Amino acid sequence: EDQVSPTSGGLEVDGQVIRAAGDVLAWALSISGIRVDRPRMTEAQAALSAYAIDAVIAARCSPWEWVTRVLLPILPCSVAAGPDGLYIIPLFLDATEADAEARLDTRRPDVKRAGPLTWDTSKLVRTVTVRQKYNVRTSAYTSQVVYGSQAAADRDPAASTRPHPTLTAAAGFDLPGADLVVETAAVYETTTCALIGYTLARIYGLPIGSLPFDVPEDDARFSRLRRGSIVYAYDEDTGIDRVAQVYSIVTQGDGGLTVAVWFFLDPSRDSLS
């Protein structure tokens, strides 16, 4: 029997309280009737374990609707479907070269750049506010965390804005951006609230880069790649020499694959601070 634990607010499943976001995702998908890629779901559970979820489902909705409306907007992940079912793709913002499953290096004769290097600025933000601890009686959120640039924090008379290195770097380049406000009734822990805000600022504070590569399908190093795989990308013409994450793989039908990757800028690593 699944019920809300009266002691912690976490979800009680088979006598155990689950609060880690990956575990809650796995539970919700398990009762949704949707076919799930279990091995990949297990990987996602570990990657999202730092986010604590304390939620009550107070209105009738499908498990999938609850996942997409409540959980996915606050977690660094996306959803995809494969031959073995639906799976979660966590964003690995702190991946290193040691985590790479393959090297996409255009100095190799069988690896070629398949298109231009692009920078997505459509979702840039200047500040991130995450509101939590929803009070049902007053219909209001009772706690929040705000991240902004160092300059914004210095100008804040209430001292409620926390400086974020990514937003500080973005302000230095005078990039456009919006003020992102996220409200979540699924979080009551201050640490998780801060982690959500900090991570969203890392993702959307600076442009997201993307670059496609053509590689041979019959090469085992590339045929094992999948969406979400960590790779190391090198292309002299575009100046790319860094860890990236695969977001798209297209079979071309001529024995080749087009592997598109994206990468997230880091102020200290990319000398932007």
XYZ file of N, CA and C in Angstrom:
819
model
N 0.855 -1.192 0.000
C 0.000 0.000 0.000
C 0.887 1.237 0.000
N 0.523 2.236 -0.818
C 1.276 3.480 -0.895
C 0.492 4.566 -0.165
N 1.160 5.261 0.721
C 0.490 6.321 1.458
C 1.510 7.367 1.870
N 1.015 8.507 2.311
C 1.908 9.572 2.751
C 2.373 9.284 4.171
N 3.675 9.348 4.387
C 4.215 9.119 5.722
C 3.884 10.312 6.614
N 3.277 10.088 7.774
C 2.913 11.213 8.637
C 4.116 11.838 9.330
N 5.250 11.166 9.361
C 6.407 11.678 10.105
C 7.313 12.559 9.267
N 7.458 12.272 7.977
C 8.424 13.035 7.187
C 7.800 13.757 6.015
N 6.589 13.385 5.626
C 5.991 13.983 4.437
C 6.389 13.264 3.173
N 7.305 12.318 3.269
C 7.709 11.559 2.105
C 6.671 10.509 1.772
N 6.846 9.894 0.648
C 5.900 8.880 0.192
C 6.288 7.523 0.769
N 5.328 6.820 1.351
C 5.605 5.503 1.925
C 5.160 4.429 0.939
N 6.115 3.637 0.494
C 5.850 2.568 -0.466
C 6.398 1.266 0.092
N 5.526 0.297 0.245
C 5.928 -1.012 0.775
C 6.664 -0.881 2.108
N 6.178 0.018 2.939
C 6.746 0.161 4.279
C 7.984 1.025 4.357
N 8.432 1.574 3.247
C 9.608 2.434 3.245
C 9.251 3.820 2.747
N 9.825 4.850 3.396
C 9.600 6.221 2.974
C 10.590 6.573 1.879
N 10.086 7.059 0.754
C 10.970 7.485 -0.325
C 10.823 8.991 -0.523
N 11.950 9.679 -0.589
C 11.954 11.125 -0.784
C 12.874 11.534 -1.924
N 13.877 10.720 -2.265
C 14.787 11.071 -3.348
C 14.000 11.186 -4.650
N 14.257 12.273 -5.399
C 13.454 12.559 -6.592
C 13.461 11.416 -7.596
N 14.615 10.775 -7.790
C 14.682 9.665 -8.731
C 13.797 8.507 -8.316
N 13.734 8.242 -7.018
C 12.884 7.162 -6.516
C 11.407 7.504 -6.682
N 11.067 8.781 -6.423
C 9.676 9.212 -6.579
C 9.270 9.147 -8.049
N 10.168 9.560 -8.940
C 9.905 9.444 -10.375
C 9.650 7.999 -10.773
N 10.521 7.107 -10.301
C 10.385 5.689 -10.639
C 9.058 5.144 -10.131
N 8.664 5.523 -8.919
C 7.390 5.065 -8.360
C 6.222 5.553 -9.209
N 6.219 6.864 -9.533
C 5.102 7.425 -10.295
C 4.987 6.769 -11.670
N 6.114 6.538 -12.312
C 6.077 5.905 -13.632
C 5.659 4.438 -13.535
N 5.995 3.793 -12.415
C 5.647 2.373 -12.266
C 4.149 2.152 -12.158
N 3.411 3.164 -11.696
C 1.959 3.014 -11.568
C 1.217 3.712 -12.710
N 1.974 4.259 -13.672
C 1.353 5.021 -14.753
C 0.831 4.147 -15.883
N 1.319 2.906 -15.955
C 0.965 2.050 -17.075
C 1.851 2.254 -18.279
N 2.797 3.194 -18.192
C 3.723 3.470 -19.283
C 4.892 2.492 -19.194
N 5.293 1.937 -20.327
C 6.445 1.043 -20.347
C 7.711 1.852 -20.068
N 8.535 1.359 -19.153
C 9.720 2.090 -18.702
C 10.971 1.250 -18.935
N 12.025 1.895 -19.406
C 13.334 1.254 -19.559
C 13.957 1.170 -18.170
N 13.856 0.006 -17.534
C 14.247 -0.137 -16.131
C 15.735 0.134 -15.864
N 16.663 -0.411 -16.663
C 18.078 -0.124 -16.389
C 18.403 1.366 -16.449
N 17.845 2.062 -17.426
C 18.109 3.500 -17.533
C 17.412 4.271 -16.425
N 16.269 3.781 -15.967
C 15.588 4.419 -14.852
C 16.425 4.303 -13.585
N 17.086 3.169 -13.410
C 17.950 2.977 -12.246
C 19.099 3.981 -12.262
N 19.682 4.216 -13.432
C 20.757 5.203 -13.554
C 20.256 6.598 -13.182
N 19.055 6.937 -13.642
C 18.499 8.254 -13.363
C 18.199 8.425 -11.878
N 17.747 7.356 -11.230
C 17.452 7.436 -9.800
C 18.685 7.866 -9.021
N 19.822 7.299 -9.346
C 21.058 7.650 -8.645
C 21.449 9.097 -8.915
N 21.285 9.548 -10.163
C 21.709 10.894 -10.542
C 20.857 11.981 -9.893
N 19.604 11.656 -9.537
C 18.689 12.656 -8.981
C 18.465 12.473 -7.484
N 19.337 11.728 -6.845
C 19.126 11.379 -5.432
C 19.264 12.561 -4.476
N 19.906 13.644 -4.900
C 20.132 14.772 -3.987
C 18.897 15.652 -3.804
N 17.875 15.451 -4.636
C 16.670 16.280 -4.566
C 15.617 15.565 -3.729
N 15.231 16.171 -2.600
C 14.247 15.561 -1.703
C 12.849 16.075 -2.041
N 11.919 15.147 -2.242
C 10.544 15.481 -2.596
C 9.631 15.181 -1.415
N 8.822 16.172 -1.020
C 7.815 16.008 0.029
C 6.507 16.540 -0.534
N 5.697 15.664 -1.103
C 4.520 16.132 -1.821
C 3.280 15.348 -1.428
N 2.168 16.017 -1.559
C 0.867 15.382 -1.393
C 0.087 15.604 -2.677
N -0.453 14.532 -3.250
C -1.281 14.655 -4.446
C -2.716 14.854 -3.972
N -3.179 16.111 -4.025
C -4.454 16.465 -3.421
C -5.620 16.486 -4.407
N -5.319 16.389 -5.694
C -6.376 16.413 -6.702
C -6.198 15.251 -7.662
N -7.292 14.791 -8.239
C -7.233 13.667 -9.155
C -6.432 14.032 -10.402
N -5.454 13.222 -10.729
C -4.665 13.415 -11.947
C -3.970 12.089 -12.260
N -3.512 11.945 -13.481
C -2.784 10.733 -13.840
C -1.359 10.836 -13.336
N -0.695 9.704 -13.062
C 0.709 9.751 -12.626
C 1.603 10.497 -13.608
N 1.368 10.287 -14.909
C 2.190 10.967 -15.913
C 1.969 12.480 -15.877
N 0.724 12.887 -15.694
C 0.425 14.323 -15.598
C 1.143 14.920 -14.394
N 1.147 14.211 -13.271
C 1.805 14.708 -12.061
C 3.308 14.816 -12.277
N 3.904 13.829 -12.942
C 5.343 13.867 -13.225
C 5.692 15.081 -14.080
N 4.949 15.290 -15.164
C 5.289 16.368 -16.084
C 4.972 17.747 -15.520
N 3.956 17.828 -14.673
C 3.545 19.133 -14.143
C 4.299 19.515 -12.874
N 4.654 18.509 -12.056
C 5.217 18.801 -10.739
C 6.719 18.516 -10.661
N 7.151 17.362 -11.165
C 8.536 16.955 -10.957
C 9.501 17.470 -12.029
N 9.178 17.269 -13.287
C 10.135 17.593 -14.347
C 10.550 19.067 -14.380
N 9.657 20.037 -14.085
C 10.091 21.436 -14.129
C 11.154 21.804 -13.099
N 11.328 21.009 -12.051
C 12.293 21.376 -11.015
C 13.538 20.493 -11.027
N 13.594 19.526 -11.932
C 14.717 18.587 -11.946
C 15.553 18.757 -13.210
N 16.886 18.587 -13.110
C 17.755 18.710 -14.285
C 17.744 17.427 -15.116
N 16.650 17.228 -15.849
C 16.528 16.014 -16.651
C 15.490 16.224 -17.737
N 15.468 15.312 -18.688
C 14.452 15.310 -19.727
C 13.959 13.880 -19.904
N 12.943 13.700 -20.720
C 12.329 12.389 -20.926
C 12.443 12.016 -22.394
N 12.748 10.765 -22.648
C 12.823 10.264 -24.020
C 12.218 8.874 -24.060
N 11.927 8.408 -25.267
C 11.373 7.064 -25.452
C 12.292 6.281 -26.371
N 12.572 5.045 -26.007
C 13.420 4.171 -26.794
C 12.760 2.829 -27.006
N 13.463 1.885 -27.616
C 12.873 0.567 -27.892
C 12.483 -0.208 -26.641
N 13.122 0.115 -25.509
C 12.809 -0.584 -24.264
C 11.859 0.202 -23.374
N 11.349 1.309 -23.876
C 10.395 2.092 -23.106
C 10.881 3.495 -22.812
N 10.094 4.188 -22.017
C 10.417 5.562 -21.643
C 11.578 5.581 -20.663
N 12.418 6.622 -20.754
C 13.520 6.740 -19.807
C 13.817 8.198 -19.505
N 14.484 8.419 -18.392
C 14.849 9.748 -17.919
C 16.310 10.005 -18.266
N 16.603 11.206 -18.788
C 17.972 11.585 -19.114
C 18.405 12.711 -18.175
N 19.197 12.427 -17.153
C 19.696 13.500 -16.296
C 20.738 14.338 -17.040
N 20.814 15.618 -16.717
C 21.880 16.472 -17.221
C 23.068 16.345 -16.276
N 24.208 15.953 -16.818
C 25.404 15.781 -16.002
C 26.293 17.016 -16.158
N 26.005 18.029 -15.360
C 26.699 19.305 -15.489
C 28.135 19.243 -15.013
N 28.455 18.281 -14.179
C 29.803 18.197 -13.607
C 30.594 17.021 -14.165
N 30.193 16.502 -15.314
C 30.926 15.385 -15.923
C 32.331 15.833 -16.306
N 33.275 14.908 -16.243
C 34.664 15.183 -16.598
C 35.081 14.273 -17.754
N 36.289 14.500 -18.253
C 36.789 13.693 -19.365
C 36.833 12.213 -18.990
N 37.054 11.917 -17.720
C 37.100 10.526 -17.277
C 35.752 9.831 -17.417
N 34.662 10.603 -17.497
C 33.323 10.021 -17.633
C 32.951 9.738 -19.085
N 33.758 10.209 -20.030
C 33.404 10.122 -21.446
C 33.397 8.678 -21.944
N 32.351 8.321 -22.680
C 32.233 6.992 -23.275
C 32.914 6.925 -24.640
N 33.118 8.072 -25.263
C 33.752 8.107 -26.585
C 34.296 9.506 -26.821
N 35.165 9.627 -27.838
C 35.707 10.918 -28.237
C 35.215 11.248 -29.650
N 34.573 12.376 -29.772
C 34.154 12.885 -31.075
C 35.203 13.913 -31.489
N 36.187 13.452 -32.231
C 37.380 14.240 -32.516
C 37.557 14.345 -34.030
N 37.392 15.545 -34.573
C 37.443 15.717 -36.027
C 38.865 15.612 -36.580
N 39.833 15.398 -35.726
C 41.170 15.090 -36.235
C 41.231 13.655 -36.741
N 40.253 12.838 -36.376
C 40.143 11.482 -36.917
C 39.496 11.549 -38.299
N 39.954 10.767 -39.247
C 39.384 10.838 -40.601
C 37.937 10.379 -40.687
N 37.479 9.567 -39.724
C 36.107 9.060 -39.794
C 35.131 9.865 -38.930
N 35.579 10.976 -38.367
C 34.706 11.847 -37.586
C 34.691 13.220 -38.247
N 33.514 13.695 -38.602
C 33.412 14.977 -39.290
C 32.328 15.840 -38.640
N 32.579 17.125 -38.628
C 31.554 18.053 -38.146
C 30.410 18.072 -39.143
N 29.175 17.925 -38.628
C 28.009 17.796 -39.507
C 27.183 19.071 -39.611
N 27.648 20.141 -39.000
C 26.892 21.389 -39.039
C 27.595 22.445 -38.227
N 27.020 23.618 -38.142
C 27.670 24.710 -37.425
C 27.543 24.581 -35.907
N 28.446 25.237 -35.221
C 28.327 25.396 -33.782
C 27.266 26.464 -33.511
N 26.271 26.141 -32.682
C 25.205 27.099 -32.384
C 25.127 27.328 -30.878
N 24.620 28.505 -30.543
C 24.449 28.883 -29.138
C 23.000 29.287 -28.911
N 22.318 28.572 -28.026
C 20.913 28.839 -27.754
C 20.799 29.871 -26.633
N 20.223 31.023 -26.946
C 20.023 32.074 -25.954
C 18.545 32.272 -25.623
N 17.682 31.387 -26.125
C 16.236 31.589 -26.004
C 15.722 31.430 -24.577
N 16.481 30.741 -23.720
C 15.995 30.495 -22.359
C 16.872 31.155 -21.304
N 17.655 32.149 -21.703
C 18.550 32.794 -20.746
C 17.769 33.491 -19.632
N 18.318 33.430 -18.421
C 17.693 34.084 -17.272
C 18.696 35.010 -16.595
N 18.162 36.041 -15.935
C 18.985 36.963 -15.145
C 18.941 36.604 -13.667
N 17.772 36.187 -13.221
C 17.595 35.764 -11.834
C 16.753 34.503 -11.808
N 16.909 33.720 -10.754
C 16.104 32.516 -10.547
C 15.515 32.573 -9.143
N 14.199 32.482 -9.060
C 13.505 32.429 -7.776
C 12.755 31.109 -7.677
N 12.980 30.378 -6.605
C 12.255 29.131 -6.364
C 11.447 29.299 -5.084
N 10.125 29.175 -5.215
C 9.232 29.286 -4.056
C 8.767 27.902 -3.639
N 8.746 27.670 -2.329
C 8.429 26.346 -1.801
C 7.579 26.486 -0.533
N 7.339 25.341 0.115
C 6.554 25.267 1.350
C 5.171 25.901 1.145
N 4.375 25.261 0.301
C 3.043 25.770 -0.012
C 2.103 25.557 1.170
N 1.408 26.622 1.570
C 0.439 26.562 2.650
C -0.961 26.448 2.047
N -1.586 25.318 2.249
C -2.892 25.065 1.639
C -3.945 26.018 2.178
N -3.858 26.364 3.466
C -4.870 27.228 4.061
C -4.829 28.647 3.493
N -3.621 29.167 3.269
C -3.486 30.542 2.791
C -3.256 30.619 1.283
N -3.085 29.449 0.629
C -2.811 29.383 -0.817
C -1.590 30.225 -1.182
N -0.540 30.106 -0.356
C 0.672 30.894 -0.592
C 1.905 30.061 -0.285
N 2.982 30.413 -0.955
C 4.281 29.784 -0.676
C 4.960 30.573 0.430
N 5.484 29.882 1.415
C 5.971 30.557 2.616
C 7.489 30.683 2.683
N 8.185 30.177 1.676
C 9.643 30.272 1.685
C 10.146 30.350 0.253
N 11.269 31.015 0.054
C 11.828 31.087 -1.286
C 13.329 31.316 -1.227
N 13.990 31.022 -2.348
C 15.403 31.319 -2.506
C 15.551 32.054 -3.830
N 16.417 33.065 -3.853
C 16.622 33.882 -5.045
C 18.110 33.896 -5.385
N 18.434 33.612 -6.640
C 19.811 33.702 -7.134
C 19.887 34.791 -8.197
N 20.972 35.558 -8.149
C 21.209 36.583 -9.142
C 22.696 36.813 -9.306
N 23.065 37.862 -10.010
C 24.475 38.199 -10.172
C 25.016 38.809 -8.879
N 26.322 38.910 -8.798
C 26.924 39.549 -7.625
C 26.448 40.990 -7.508
N 26.341 41.681 -8.635
C 25.879 43.070 -8.611
C 24.445 43.163 -8.103
N 23.590 42.219 -8.533
C 22.201 42.217 -8.068
C 22.127 41.957 -6.573
N 22.976 41.059 -6.083
C 23.008 40.780 -4.641
C 23.478 42.001 -3.867
N 24.456 42.718 -4.413
C 24.969 43.919 -3.733
C 23.910 45.024 -3.687
N 23.040 45.076 -4.696
C 22.012 46.120 -4.755
C 20.761 45.764 -3.961
N 20.659 44.552 -3.484
C 19.449 44.078 -2.805
C 19.442 44.572 -1.357
N 18.586 45.521 -1.013
C 18.593 46.049 0.363
C 18.170 45.026 1.405
N 17.374 44.033 0.980
C 16.920 43.003 1.923
C 17.934 41.885 2.079
N 18.984 41.885 1.245
C 20.023 40.856 1.282
C 19.447 39.456 1.097
N 18.390 39.354 0.299
C 17.757 38.053 0.072
C 18.263 37.377 -1.194
N 18.974 38.128 -2.050
C 19.495 37.570 -3.298
C 20.873 36.957 -3.078
N 21.023 35.716 -3.476
C 22.306 35.026 -3.348
C 23.095 35.190 -4.649
N 24.365 35.551 -4.571
C 25.157 35.671 -5.803
C 25.448 34.305 -6.404
N 25.351 34.219 -7.734
C 25.602 32.966 -8.439
C 26.667 33.229 -9.492
N 27.717 32.404 -9.559
C 28.823 32.676 -10.488
C 28.400 32.711 -11.953
N 27.455 31.847 -12.355
C 27.011 31.840 -13.744
C 26.254 33.114 -14.089
N 25.358 33.548 -13.207
C 24.600 34.763 -13.458
C 25.491 35.994 -13.392
N 26.513 35.940 -12.550
C 27.475 37.042 -12.484
C 28.252 37.163 -13.785
N 28.696 36.029 -14.322
C 29.418 36.039 -15.595
C 28.528 36.532 -16.722
N 27.264 36.086 -16.739
C 26.339 36.493 -17.794
C 26.111 37.994 -17.768
N 25.991 38.569 -16.559
C 25.780 40.015 -16.442
C 26.969 40.784 -16.998
N 28.164 40.214 -16.849
C 29.362 40.860 -17.371
C 29.383 40.937 -18.879
N 28.684 40.029 -19.545
C 28.600 40.035 -21.008
C 27.348 40.763 -21.503
N 26.560 41.296 -20.568
C 25.340 42.034 -20.901
C 24.419 41.197 -21.787
N 24.229 39.927 -21.398
C 23.355 39.038 -22.158
C 21.894 39.316 -21.833
N 20.991 39.083 -22.791
C 19.569 39.242 -22.487
C 19.129 38.134 -21.542
N 17.998 38.304 -20.925
C 17.515 37.253 -20.032
C 16.248 37.670 -19.332
N 15.536 36.689 -18.814
C 14.295 36.939 -18.092
C 14.498 36.612 -16.620
N 13.529 36.991 -15.803
C 13.537 36.629 -14.392
C 12.685 35.371 -14.248
N 13.340 34.257 -13.964
C 12.645 32.977 -13.877
C 12.104 32.766 -12.469
N 10.813 32.459 -12.365
C 10.179 32.156 -11.078
C 9.569 30.766 -11.162
N 9.988 29.884 -10.264
C 9.481 28.517 -10.210
C 8.785 28.317 -8.866
N 7.547 27.860 -8.913
C 6.809 27.576 -7.691
C 6.578 26.078 -7.602
N 6.934 25.499 -6.472
C 6.794 24.053 -6.326
C 6.169 23.700 -4.979
N 5.083 22.952 -5.041
C 4.448 22.439 -3.826
C 5.012 21.083 -3.443
N 6.039 20.627 -4.170
C 6.606 19.300 -3.915
C 7.883 19.365 -3.092
N 8.294 20.561 -2.674
C 9.553 20.711 -1.946
C 9.313 21.504 -0.662
N 9.808 20.961 0.443
C 9.720 21.644 1.728
C 11.084 21.742 2.398
N 12.085 21.165 1.812
C 13.424 21.171 2.399
C 14.237 22.311 1.796
N 14.824 23.132 2.657
C 15.571 24.308 2.205
C 16.740 23.942 1.315
N 17.426 22.851 1.638
C 18.592 22.441 0.848
C 18.187 22.103 -0.583
N 17.074 21.393 -0.742
C 16.604 21.043 -2.084
C 16.162 22.285 -2.845
N 15.481 23.189 -2.185
C 15.047 24.427 -2.819
C 16.254 25.194 -3.365
N 17.302 25.303 -2.551
C 18.515 26.007 -2.980
C 19.193 25.274 -4.129
N 19.197 23.948 -4.073
C 19.831 23.165 -5.139
C 19.093 23.347 -6.461
N 17.771 23.390 -6.415
C 16.987 23.598 -7.632
C 17.333 24.952 -8.244
N 17.324 25.996 -7.429
C 17.628 27.328 -7.937
C 19.036 27.437 -8.472
N 19.989 26.877 -7.747
C 21.384 26.946 -8.168
C 21.583 26.218 -9.495
N 20.960 25.055 -9.638
C 21.121 24.257 -10.856
C 20.449 24.916 -12.050
N 19.251 25.468 -11.865
C 18.575 26.167 -12.957
C 19.402 27.359 -13.436
N 20.039 28.052 -12.503
C 20.894 29.185 -12.882
C 22.109 28.706 -13.670
N 22.654 27.568 -13.293
C 23.788 27.003 -14.039
C 23.388 26.655 -15.465
N 22.200 26.099 -15.626
C 21.760 25.650 -16.950
C 21.396 26.827 -17.849
N 20.636 27.778 -17.306
C 20.046 28.827 -18.144
C 20.698 30.199 -17.982
N 21.748 30.293 -17.170
C 22.390 31.590 -16.996
C 23.256 31.991 -18.172
N 23.808 31.028 -18.892
C 24.662 31.279 -20.047
C 24.137 30.486 -21.243
N 24.495 30.887 -22.469
C 24.007 30.157 -23.650
C 24.417 28.685 -23.622
N 23.558 27.846 -24.182
C 23.833 26.416 -24.304
C 24.361 26.151 -25.710
N 25.522 25.529 -25.790
C 26.127 25.255 -27.087
C 25.723 23.897 -27.619
N 25.687 23.766 -28.936
C 25.411 22.462 -29.549
C 26.205 22.326 -30.837
N 26.576 21.074 -31.131
C 27.400 20.793 -32.306
C 27.143 19.358 -32.755
N 26.875 19.125 -34.056
C 26.646 17.763 -34.555
C 27.901 17.180 -35.215
N 28.047 15.861 -35.088
C 29.160 15.140 -35.697
C 28.627 13.971 -36.503
N 29.253 13.684 -37.645
C 28.986 12.461 -38.394
C 30.047 11.426 -38.051
N 29.595 10.210 -37.676
C 30.512 9.141 -37.286
C 30.051 7.837 -37.921
N 30.932 6.846 -38.064
C 30.523 5.556 -38.644
C 29.703 4.740 -37.653
N 28.609 4.182 -38.141
C 27.707 3.411 -37.283
C 28.328 2.088 -36.849
N 29.207 1.511 -37.676
C 29.740 0.193 -37.357
C 30.926 0.244 -36.401
N 31.330 1.426 -35.962
C 32.400 1.559 -34.978
C 31.786 1.383 -33.588
N 32.259 0.404 -32.848
C 31.663 0.086 -31.547
C 31.710 1.259 -30.580
N 32.715 2.121 -30.739
C 32.808 3.264 -29.838
C 31.633 4.211 -30.003
N 31.066 4.252 -31.195
C 29.963 5.166 -31.464
C 28.609 4.464 -31.464
N 28.562 3.215 -31.859
C 27.284 2.503 -31.920
C 26.689 2.289 -30.536
N 27.525 2.328 -29.495
C 27.028 2.150 -28.126
C 26.496 3.448 -27.528
N 26.751 4.567 -28.188
C 26.278 5.836 -27.650
C 24.757 5.896 -27.662
N 24.202 6.643 -26.736
C 22.763 6.842 -26.653
C 22.506 8.245 -26.128
N 21.294 8.685 -26.198
C 20.966 10.010 -25.663
C 21.313 10.064 -24.185
N 22.042 11.097 -23.805
C 22.475 11.236 -22.429
C 23.903 10.791 -22.197
N 24.517 10.099 -23.163
C 25.904 9.649 -23.000
C 26.843 10.852 -22.874
N 27.866 10.682 -22.053
C 28.905 11.700 -21.915
C 30.009 11.393 -22.921
N 30.428 12.416 -23.665
C 31.491 12.263 -24.653
C 32.476 13.415 -24.486
N 33.630 13.265 -25.148
C 34.563 14.384 -25.225
C 34.579 14.851 -26.671
N 34.296 16.131 -26.885
C 34.182 16.680 -28.232
C 35.362 17.590 -28.544
N 35.942 17.389 -29.744
C 37.045 18.252 -30.190
C 36.823 18.624 -31.653
N 36.895 19.922 -31.914
C 36.846 20.408 -33.296
C 37.623 21.717 -33.363
N 38.720 21.692 -34.069
C 39.616 22.852 -34.101
C 38.950 24.067 -34.730
N 38.178 23.874 -35.791
C 37.585 25.006 -36.507
C 36.643 25.823 -35.623
N 35.911 25.144 -34.748
C 34.963 25.853 -33.886
C 35.538 26.158 -32.506
N 36.724 25.633 -32.220
C 37.345 25.869 -30.919
C 36.787 25.018 -29.802
N 36.046 23.971 -30.149
C 35.458 23.113 -29.123
C 36.475 22.059 -28.686
N 36.706 21.985 -27.404
C 37.657 21.032 -26.823
C 37.197 20.807 -25.387
N 36.162 19.953 -25.222
C 35.507 19.887 -23.913
C 34.573 18.683 -23.792
N 34.159 18.429 -22.573
C 33.164 17.400 -22.282
C 31.793 17.879 -22.770
N 31.011 16.961 -23.313
C 29.676 17.286 -23.811
C 28.741 16.118 -23.507
N 27.455 16.329 -23.743
C 26.452 15.288 -23.516
C 25.616 15.111 -24.778
N 25.414 13.878 -25.170
C 24.655 13.575 -26.385
C 23.175 13.868 -26.154
N 22.569 14.648 -27.064
C 21.131 14.885 -26.950
C 20.350 14.354 -28.142
N 21.038 13.928 -29.206
C 20.326 13.398 -30.366
C 21.245 12.469 -31.141
N 20.696 11.339 -31.604
C 21.409 10.412 -32.481
C 20.476 10.046 -33.631
N 20.919 10.306 -34.851
C 20.107 10.032 -36.030
C 20.870 9.074 -36.943
N 20.229 7.970 -37.312
C 20.810 7.025 -38.261
C 20.579 7.534 -39.677
N 21.652 7.652 -40.442
C 21.555 8.265 -41.765
C 21.183 7.282 -42.872
N 21.326 5.975 -42.632
C 20.970 4.989 -43.645
C 22.095 4.666 -44.599
N 23.213 5.350 -44.483
C 24.369 5.070 -45.346
C 25.540 4.523 -44.534
N 25.198 3.922 -43.388
C 26.249 3.399 -42.515
C 26.806 4.435 -41.566
N 26.135 5.586 -41.477
C 26.627 6.650 -40.621
C 25.597 7.088 -39.588
N 26.098 7.724 -38.554
C 25.269 8.320 -37.514
C 25.599 9.804 -37.412
N 24.602 10.595 -37.148
C 24.839 11.989 -36.776
C 24.566 12.113 -35.289
N 25.614 12.407 -34.551
C 25.540 12.520 -33.095
C 25.622 13.997 -32.739
N 24.554 14.536 -32.170
C 24.547 15.943 -31.765
C 24.743 16.036 -30.262
N 25.599 16.957 -29.853
C 25.902 17.104 -28.430
C 25.616 18.539 -27.998
N 25.377 18.687 -26.706
C 25.308 20.041 -26.158
C 26.252 20.126 -24.970
N 26.608 21.357 -24.651
C 27.529 21.587 -23.539
C 27.142 22.869 -22.827
N 27.429 22.879 -21.537
C 27.035 23.980 -20.676
C 28.292 24.708 -20.216
N 28.284 26.002 -20.388
C 29.436 26.803 -20.010
C 29.564 26.879 -18.490
N 30.787 26.913 -18.021
C 31.080 27.044 -16.600
C 32.015 28.235 -16.428
N 31.657 29.214 -15.608
C 32.453 30.441 -15.508
C 33.919 30.210 -15.149
N 34.189 29.352 -14.191
C 35.574 29.142 -13.769
C 36.349 28.295 -14.789
N 35.723 27.238 -15.286
C 36.401 26.360 -16.231
C 36.645 27.055 -17.565
N 35.695 27.909 -17.962
C 35.789 28.569 -19.265
C 36.320 29.990 -19.177
N 36.900 30.319 -18.035
C 37.535 31.642 -17.823
C 36.563 32.780 -18.148
N 35.336 32.669 -17.621
C 34.334 33.695 -17.868
C 34.082 34.576 -16.650
N 34.683 34.212 -15.525
C 34.405 34.957 -14.295
C 35.201 36.239 -14.249
